[in-house]
Amino acid sequence: MMKKILISCFVVILAIASLYVLSRETFDRLNPLLSEEYVYVEIVGEPSDDDGRYTYELDGVNEDDETKRVLFSVSTRLEPGTFVRVLAKGRYTKEYEFIEEEDMP
């Protein structure tokens, strides 16, 4: 009986670790311990092409001036120097909006 419980616990821990490694964005979206926050980024570099969507993985700053990495995708390629405010929960992006440079923290 004890052996079955230990094996079950190991399988659950392995499944959670696999979900985190393979799909961190989904894990962050479902994680109740993470809170949403706005992260401000400037578009730099080239996005990756994801079947017609352009995915950006960028470092930005939150309102407390802490550096955060966000991942978001858009349907059109953005010009370098574009400023974006991203509502993020870990690496999961709930929404984004284009802003002016003076709105950056």
mmCIF file of N, CA and C in Angstrom:
data_model
loop_
_atom_site.group_PDB
_atom_site.id
_atom_site.type_symbol
_atom_site.label_atom_id
_atom_site.label_comp_id
_atom_site.label_asym_id
_atom_site.label_seq_id
_atom_site.Cartn_x
_atom_site.Cartn_y
_atom_site.Cartn_z
ATOM 1 N N MET A 1 0.818 -1.200 0.000
ATOM 2 C CA MET A 1 0.000 0.000 0.000
ATOM 3 C C MET A 1 0.864 1.267 0.000
ATOM 4 N N MET A 2 1.873 1.288 0.874
ATOM 5 C CA MET A 2 2.758 2.448 0.968
ATOM 6 C C MET A 2 3.537 2.637 -0.328
ATOM 7 N N LYS A 3 3.911 1.538 -0.950
ATOM 8 C CA LYS A 3 4.659 1.599 -2.204
ATOM 9 C C LYS A 3 3.807 2.236 -3.305
ATOM 10 N N LYS A 4 2.509 1.903 -3.339
ATOM 11 C CA LYS A 4 1.602 2.482 -4.339
ATOM 12 C C LYS A 4 1.455 3.990 -4.134
ATOM 13 N N ILE A 5 1.389 4.424 -2.897
ATOM 14 C CA ILE A 5 1.271 5.852 -2.594
ATOM 15 C C ILE A 5 2.530 6.592 -3.037
ATOM 16 N N LEU A 6 3.684 6.025 -2.746
ATOM 17 C CA LEU A 6 4.942 6.657 -3.158
ATOM 18 C C LEU A 6 5.058 6.737 -4.672
ATOM 19 N N ILE A 7 4.679 5.682 -5.361
ATOM 20 C CA ILE A 7 4.728 5.688 -6.829
ATOM 21 C C ILE A 7 3.751 6.716 -7.379
ATOM 22 N N SER A 8 2.555 6.792 -6.809
ATOM 23 C CA SER A 8 1.566 7.783 -7.254
ATOM 24 C C SER A 8 2.075 9.208 -7.052
ATOM 25 N N CYS A 9 2.675 9.475 -5.914
ATOM 26 C CA CYS A 9 3.236 10.806 -5.653
ATOM 27 C C CYS A 9 4.347 11.131 -6.644
ATOM 28 N N PHE A 10 5.191 10.168 -6.932
ATOM 29 C CA PHE A 10 6.278 10.374 -7.889
ATOM 30 C C PHE A 10 5.724 10.688 -9.276
ATOM 31 N N VAL A 11 4.681 9.962 -9.690
ATOM 32 C CA VAL A 11 4.073 10.198 -11.005
ATOM 33 C C VAL A 11 3.462 11.599 -11.076
ATOM 34 N N VAL A 12 2.799 12.039 -10.020
ATOM 35 C CA VAL A 12 2.201 13.381 -9.992
ATOM 36 C C VAL A 12 3.285 14.455 -10.065
ATOM 37 N N ILE A 13 4.344 14.292 -9.287
ATOM 38 C CA ILE A 13 5.449 15.258 -9.309
ATOM 39 C C ILE A 13 6.105 15.285 -10.681
ATOM 40 N N LEU A 14 6.294 14.137 -11.298
ATOM 41 C CA LEU A 14 6.881 14.065 -12.632
ATOM 42 C C LEU A 14 5.986 14.741 -13.670
ATOM 43 N N ALA A 15 4.677 14.547 -13.550
ATOM 44 C CA ALA A 15 3.741 15.176 -14.488
ATOM 45 C C ALA A 15 3.773 16.694 -14.358
ATOM 46 N N ILE A 16 3.797 17.212 -13.139
ATOM 47 C CA ILE A 16 3.846 18.658 -12.922
ATOM 48 C C ILE A 16 5.159 19.231 -13.447
ATOM 49 N N ALA A 17 6.263 18.558 -13.173
ATOM 50 C CA ALA A 17 7.565 19.022 -13.670
ATOM 51 C C ALA A 17 7.598 19.011 -15.193
ATOM 52 N N SER A 18 7.022 18.002 -15.824
ATOM 53 C CA SER A 18 6.990 17.925 -17.289
ATOM 54 C C SER A 18 6.148 19.047 -17.871
ATOM 55 N N LEU A 19 5.002 19.316 -17.265
ATOM 56 C CA LEU A 19 4.153 20.416 -17.731
ATOM 57 C C LEU A 19 4.902 21.734 -17.641
ATOM 58 N N TYR A 20 5.617 21.954 -16.561
ATOM 59 C CA TYR A 20 6.375 23.184 -16.385
ATOM 60 C C TYR A 20 7.457 23.326 -17.443
ATOM 61 N N VAL A 21 8.212 22.267 -17.686
ATOM 62 C CA VAL A 21 9.318 22.325 -18.646
ATOM 63 C C VAL A 21 8.814 22.420 -20.077
ATOM 64 N N LEU A 22 7.806 21.644 -20.429
ATOM 65 C CA LEU A 22 7.337 21.594 -21.809
ATOM 66 C C LEU A 22 6.415 22.748 -22.185
ATOM 67 N N SER A 23 5.695 23.267 -21.232
ATOM 68 C CA SER A 23 4.746 24.325 -21.548
ATOM 69 C C SER A 23 4.637 25.293 -20.385
ATOM 70 N N ARG A 24 5.690 26.059 -20.203
ATOM 71 C CA ARG A 24 5.713 26.979 -19.062
ATOM 72 C C ARG A 24 4.608 28.017 -19.150
ATOM 73 N N GLU A 25 4.272 28.452 -20.354
ATOM 74 C CA GLU A 25 3.229 29.463 -20.520
ATOM 75 C C GLU A 25 1.890 28.953 -19.974
ATOM 76 N N THR A 26 1.526 27.722 -20.300
ATOM 77 C CA THR A 26 0.280 27.133 -19.798
ATOM 78 C C THR A 26 0.352 26.955 -18.292
ATOM 79 N N PHE A 27 1.489 26.507 -17.795
ATOM 80 C CA PHE A 27 1.673 26.322 -16.356
ATOM 81 C C PHE A 27 1.482 27.643 -15.620
ATOM 82 N N ASP A 28 2.083 28.719 -16.147
ATOM 83 C CA ASP A 28 1.949 30.029 -15.505
ATOM 84 C C ASP A 28 0.497 30.519 -15.529
ATOM 85 N N ARG A 29 -0.208 30.260 -16.619
ATOM 86 C CA ARG A 29 -1.598 30.708 -16.727
ATOM 87 C C ARG A 29 -2.468 30.052 -15.659
ATOM 88 N N LEU A 30 -2.209 28.790 -15.340
ATOM 89 C CA LEU A 30 -3.029 28.047 -14.389
ATOM 90 C C LEU A 30 -2.530 28.138 -12.956
ATOM 91 N N ASN A 31 -1.345 28.694 -12.743
ATOM 92 C CA ASN A 31 -0.729 28.741 -11.423
ATOM 93 C C ASN A 31 -1.405 29.792 -10.538
ATOM 94 N N PRO A 32 -2.069 29.382 -9.454
ATOM 95 C CA PRO A 32 -2.752 30.353 -8.599
ATOM 96 C C PRO A 32 -1.793 31.174 -7.734
ATOM 97 N N LEU A 33 -0.530 30.790 -7.682
ATOM 98 C CA LEU A 33 0.440 31.515 -6.861
ATOM 99 C C LEU A 33 1.039 32.725 -7.578
ATOM 100 N N LEU A 34 0.860 32.809 -8.893
ATOM 101 C CA LEU A 34 1.371 33.954 -9.653
ATOM 102 C C LEU A 34 0.287 35.013 -9.786
ATOM 103 N N SER A 35 0.692 36.260 -9.753
ATOM 104 C CA SER A 35 -0.271 37.344 -9.947
ATOM 105 C C SER A 35 0.003 38.032 -11.284
ATOM 106 N N GLU A 36 -1.023 38.668 -11.812
ATOM 107 C CA GLU A 36 -0.887 39.406 -13.067
ATOM 108 C C GLU A 36 -0.212 40.744 -12.787
ATOM 109 N N GLU A 37 0.588 41.192 -13.749
ATOM 110 C CA GLU A 37 1.219 42.501 -13.625
ATOM 111 C C GLU A 37 1.483 43.050 -15.020
ATOM 112 N N TYR A 38 1.565 44.365 -15.107
ATOM 113 C CA TYR A 38 1.903 44.998 -16.370
ATOM 114 C C TYR A 38 3.416 45.040 -16.524
ATOM 115 N N VAL A 39 3.864 44.630 -17.717
ATOM 116 C CA VAL A 39 5.280 44.685 -18.060
ATOM 117 C C VAL A 39 5.388 45.544 -19.314
ATOM 118 N N TYR A 40 6.318 46.487 -19.294
ATOM 119 C CA TYR A 40 6.496 47.430 -20.388
ATOM 120 C C TYR A 40 7.724 47.020 -21.191
ATOM 121 N N VAL A 41 7.542 46.840 -22.511
ATOM 122 C CA VAL A 41 8.639 46.389 -23.364
ATOM 123 C C VAL A 41 8.768 47.291 -24.584
ATOM 124 N N GLU A 42 9.973 47.299 -25.125
ATOM 125 C CA GLU A 42 10.241 47.950 -26.402
ATOM 126 C C GLU A 42 10.604 46.853 -27.385
ATOM 127 N N ILE A 43 9.988 46.886 -28.550
ATOM 128 C CA ILE A 43 10.251 45.863 -29.554
ATOM 129 C C ILE A 43 11.666 46.056 -30.090
ATOM 130 N N VAL A 44 12.467 45.018 -29.953
ATOM 131 C CA VAL A 44 13.827 44.985 -30.495
ATOM 132 C C VAL A 44 14.040 43.606 -31.107
ATOM 133 N N GLY A 45 14.830 43.545 -32.142
ATOM 134 C CA GLY A 45 15.140 42.257 -32.756
ATOM 135 C C GLY A 45 14.004 41.734 -33.601
ATOM 136 N N GLU A 46 14.213 40.520 -34.094
ATOM 137 C CA GLU A 46 13.247 39.877 -34.973
ATOM 138 C C GLU A 46 12.411 38.859 -34.193
ATOM 139 N N PRO A 47 11.126 38.761 -34.531
ATOM 140 C CA PRO A 47 10.278 37.758 -33.870
ATOM 141 C C PRO A 47 10.491 36.391 -34.502
ATOM 142 N N SER A 48 10.004 35.361 -33.842
ATOM 143 C CA SER A 48 9.977 34.043 -34.466
ATOM 144 C C SER A 48 8.620 33.887 -35.143
ATOM 145 N N ASP A 49 8.616 33.202 -36.279
ATOM 146 C CA ASP A 49 7.387 33.000 -37.049
ATOM 147 C C ASP A 49 6.729 31.715 -36.568
ATOM 148 N N ASP A 50 5.485 31.822 -36.102
ATOM 149 C CA ASP A 50 4.756 30.687 -35.555
ATOM 150 C C ASP A 50 3.469 30.492 -36.355
ATOM 151 N N ASP A 51 3.593 29.906 -37.555
ATOM 152 C CA ASP A 51 2.451 29.643 -38.440
ATOM 153 C C ASP A 51 1.606 30.884 -38.698
ATOM 154 N N GLY A 52 2.244 31.951 -39.148
ATOM 155 C CA GLY A 52 1.520 33.168 -39.492
ATOM 156 C C GLY A 52 1.387 34.166 -38.360
ATOM 157 N N ARG A 53 1.786 33.803 -37.171
ATOM 158 C CA ARG A 53 1.814 34.747 -36.054
ATOM 159 C C ARG A 53 3.265 35.012 -35.714
ATOM 160 N N TYR A 54 3.530 36.205 -35.224
ATOM 161 C CA TYR A 54 4.892 36.596 -34.876
ATOM 162 C C TYR A 54 5.027 36.610 -33.358
ATOM 163 N N THR A 55 5.938 35.807 -32.857
ATOM 164 C CA THR A 55 6.111 35.659 -31.419
ATOM 165 C C THR A 55 7.345 36.414 -30.960
ATOM 166 N N TYR A 56 7.145 37.266 -29.971
ATOM 167 C CA TYR A 56 8.225 38.052 -29.385
ATOM 168 C C TYR A 56 8.487 37.555 -27.976
ATOM 169 N N GLU A 57 9.754 37.357 -27.646
ATOM 170 C CA GLU A 57 10.164 37.028 -26.284
ATOM 171 C C GLU A 57 11.140 38.121 -25.878
ATOM 172 N N LEU A 58 10.694 38.997 -24.978
ATOM 173 C CA LEU A 58 11.445 40.207 -24.674
ATOM 174 C C LEU A 58 11.570 40.430 -23.173
ATOM 175 N N ASP A 59 12.628 41.134 -22.799
ATOM 176 C CA ASP A 59 12.778 41.595 -21.426
ATOM 177 C C ASP A 59 12.152 42.970 -21.326
ATOM 178 N N GLY A 60 11.424 43.193 -20.248
ATOM 179 C CA GLY A 60 10.806 44.488 -20.000
ATOM 180 C C GLY A 60 10.897 44.809 -18.525
ATOM 181 N N VAL A 61 10.234 45.866 -18.130
ATOM 182 C CA VAL A 61 10.216 46.250 -16.714
ATOM 183 C C VAL A 61 8.770 46.375 -16.249
ATOM 184 N N ASN A 62 8.547 46.037 -14.978
ATOM 185 C CA ASN A 62 7.216 46.219 -14.414
ATOM 186 C C ASN A 62 7.156 47.582 -13.731
ATOM 187 N N GLU A 63 6.060 47.875 -13.071
ATOM 188 C CA GLU A 63 5.890 49.185 -12.446
ATOM 189 C C GLU A 63 6.793 49.391 -11.243
ATOM 190 N N ASP A 64 7.380 48.307 -10.698
ATOM 191 C CA ASP A 64 8.340 48.400 -9.597
ATOM 192 C C ASP A 64 9.775 48.456 -10.104
ATOM 193 N N ASP A 65 9.939 48.613 -11.425
ATOM 194 C CA ASP A 65 11.239 48.718 -12.086
ATOM 195 C C ASP A 65 12.055 47.422 -11.987
ATOM 196 N N GLU A 66 11.360 46.271 -11.899
ATOM 197 C CA GLU A 66 12.016 44.969 -11.911
ATOM 198 C C GLU A 66 11.998 44.433 -13.336
ATOM 199 N N THR A 67 13.075 43.779 -13.746
ATOM 200 C CA THR A 67 13.156 43.206 -15.086
ATOM 201 C C THR A 67 12.363 41.911 -15.143
ATOM 202 N N LYS A 68 11.527 41.780 -16.162
ATOM 203 C CA LYS A 68 10.698 40.592 -16.361
ATOM 204 C C LYS A 68 10.795 40.173 -17.822
ATOM 205 N N ARG A 69 10.715 38.886 -18.089
ATOM 206 C CA ARG A 69 10.699 38.363 -19.460
ATOM 207 C C ARG A 69 9.264 37.990 -19.802
ATOM 208 N N VAL A 70 8.798 38.457 -20.965
ATOM 209 C CA VAL A 70 7.441 38.150 -21.420
ATOM 210 C C VAL A 70 7.490 37.537 -22.807
ATOM 211 N N LEU A 71 6.441 36.803 -23.120
ATOM 212 C CA LEU A 71 6.283 36.147 -24.408
ATOM 213 C C LEU A 71 4.892 36.488 -24.911
ATOM 214 N N PHE A 72 4.798 37.078 -26.114
ATOM 215 C CA PHE A 72 3.483 37.358 -26.680
ATOM 216 C C PHE A 72 3.557 37.262 -28.187
ATOM 217 N N SER A 73 2.409 37.022 -28.804
ATOM 218 C CA SER A 73 2.384 36.897 -30.259
ATOM 219 C C SER A 73 1.345 37.845 -30.844
ATOM 220 N N VAL A 74 1.638 38.296 -32.045
ATOM 221 C CA VAL A 74 0.771 39.225 -32.772
ATOM 222 C C VAL A 74 0.626 38.734 -34.207
ATOM 223 N N SER A 75 -0.380 39.230 -34.902
ATOM 224 C CA SER A 75 -0.630 38.771 -36.270
ATOM 225 C C SER A 75 0.204 39.513 -37.312
ATOM 226 N N THR A 76 0.799 40.650 -36.941
ATOM 227 C CA THR A 76 1.644 41.397 -37.869
ATOM 228 C C THR A 76 2.998 41.661 -37.226
ATOM 229 N N ARG A 77 4.004 41.799 -38.060
ATOM 230 C CA ARG A 77 5.345 42.102 -37.566
ATOM 231 C C ARG A 77 5.370 43.544 -37.061
ATOM 232 N N LEU A 78 5.917 43.743 -35.877
ATOM 233 C CA LEU A 78 5.979 45.074 -35.280
ATOM 234 C C LEU A 78 7.299 45.751 -35.616
ATOM 235 N N GLU A 79 7.243 47.052 -35.762
ATOM 236 C CA GLU A 79 8.442 47.830 -36.058
ATOM 237 C C GLU A 79 9.332 47.917 -34.825
ATOM 238 N N PRO A 80 10.648 47.792 -35.004
ATOM 239 C CA PRO A 80 11.547 48.014 -33.859
ATOM 240 C C PRO A 80 11.327 49.414 -33.292
ATOM 241 N N GLY A 81 11.357 49.530 -31.976
ATOM 242 C CA GLY A 81 11.110 50.809 -31.328
ATOM 243 C C GLY A 81 9.666 50.993 -30.898
ATOM 244 N N THR A 82 8.783 50.040 -31.234
ATOM 245 C CA THR A 82 7.396 50.103 -30.788
ATOM 246 C C THR A 82 7.344 49.775 -29.300
ATOM 247 N N PHE A 83 6.548 50.530 -28.550
ATOM 248 C CA PHE A 83 6.411 50.307 -27.111
ATOM 249 C C PHE A 83 5.092 49.601 -26.838
ATOM 250 N N VAL A 84 5.161 48.583 -25.978
ATOM 251 C CA VAL A 84 3.998 47.752 -25.702
ATOM 252 C C VAL A 84 3.865 47.543 -24.193
ATOM 253 N N ARG A 85 2.636 47.648 -23.692
ATOM 254 C CA ARG A 85 2.336 47.312 -22.292
ATOM 255 C C ARG A 85 1.642 45.957 -22.314
ATOM 256 N N VAL A 86 2.246 44.988 -21.640
ATOM 257 C CA VAL A 86 1.770 43.609 -21.657
ATOM 258 C C VAL A 86 1.231 43.248 -20.268
ATOM 259 N N LEU A 87 0.024 42.716 -20.211
ATOM 260 C CA LEU A 87 -0.518 42.188 -18.961
ATOM 261 C C LEU A 87 -0.104 40.731 -18.890
ATOM 262 N N ALA A 88 0.855 40.441 -18.019
ATOM 263 C CA ALA A 88 1.453 39.114 -17.966
ATOM 264 C C ALA A 88 1.235 38.451 -16.623
ATOM 265 N N LYS A 89 1.210 37.141 -16.670
ATOM 266 C CA LYS A 89 1.168 36.310 -15.469
ATOM 267 C C LYS A 89 2.273 35.285 -15.659
ATOM 268 N N GLY A 90 3.439 35.583 -15.102
ATOM 269 C CA GLY A 90 4.613 34.764 -15.410
ATOM 270 C C GLY A 90 4.978 34.991 -16.866
ATOM 271 N N ARG A 91 5.065 33.922 -17.647
ATOM 272 C CA ARG A 91 5.342 34.060 -19.074
ATOM 273 C C ARG A 91 4.077 34.059 -19.918
ATOM 274 N N TYR A 92 2.930 33.865 -19.302
ATOM 275 C CA TYR A 92 1.658 33.892 -20.013
ATOM 276 C C TYR A 92 1.221 35.339 -20.206
ATOM 277 N N THR A 93 0.789 35.675 -21.418
ATOM 278 C CA THR A 93 0.311 37.017 -21.722
ATOM 279 C C THR A 93 -1.192 36.999 -21.882
ATOM 280 N N LYS A 94 -1.856 37.779 -21.059
ATOM 281 C CA LYS A 94 -3.307 37.864 -21.116
ATOM 282 C C LYS A 94 -3.745 38.867 -22.176
ATOM 283 N N GLU A 95 -3.075 40.019 -22.243
ATOM 284 C CA GLU A 95 -3.404 41.051 -23.234
ATOM 285 C C GLU A 95 -2.207 41.973 -23.404
ATOM 286 N N TYR A 96 -2.254 42.759 -24.442
ATOM 287 C CA TYR A 96 -1.212 43.757 -24.676
ATOM 288 C C TYR A 96 -1.834 44.961 -25.369
ATOM 289 N N GLU A 97 -1.163 46.102 -25.231
ATOM 290 C CA GLU A 97 -1.605 47.304 -25.933
ATOM 291 C C GLU A 97 -0.398 48.152 -26.286
ATOM 292 N N PHE A 98 -0.505 48.858 -27.399
ATOM 293 C CA PHE A 98 0.573 49.735 -27.845
ATOM 294 C C PHE A 98 0.490 51.046 -27.079
ATOM 295 N N ILE A 99 1.642 51.552 -26.658
ATOM 296 C CA ILE A 99 1.688 52.783 -25.886
ATOM 297 C C ILE A 99 2.743 53.716 -26.473
ATOM 298 N N GLU A 100 2.750 54.940 -25.999
ATOM 299 C CA GLU A 100 3.758 55.915 -26.391
ATOM 300 C C GLU A 100 4.960 55.824 -25.453
ATOM 301 N N GLU A 101 6.098 56.321 -25.904
ATOM 302 C CA GLU A 101 7.313 56.268 -25.100
ATOM 303 C C GLU A 101 7.156 56.966 -23.752
ATOM 304 N N GLU A 102 6.419 58.050 -23.695
ATOM 305 C CA GLU A 102 6.258 58.771 -22.434
ATOM 306 C C GLU A 102 5.419 57.995 -21.415
ATOM 307 N N ASP A 103 4.722 56.947 -21.847
ATOM 308 C CA ASP A 103 3.964 56.104 -20.926
ATOM 309 C C ASP A 103 4.791 54.977 -20.332
ATOM 310 N N MET A 104 6.047 54.858 -20.761
ATOM 311 C CA MET A 104 6.934 53.834 -20.221
ATOM 312 C C MET A 104 7.368 54.248 -18.816
ATOM 313 N N PRO A 105 7.506 53.283 -17.882
ATOM 314 C CA PRO A 105 7.955 53.665 -16.531
ATOM 315 C C PRO A 105 9.437 54.028 -16.508
#
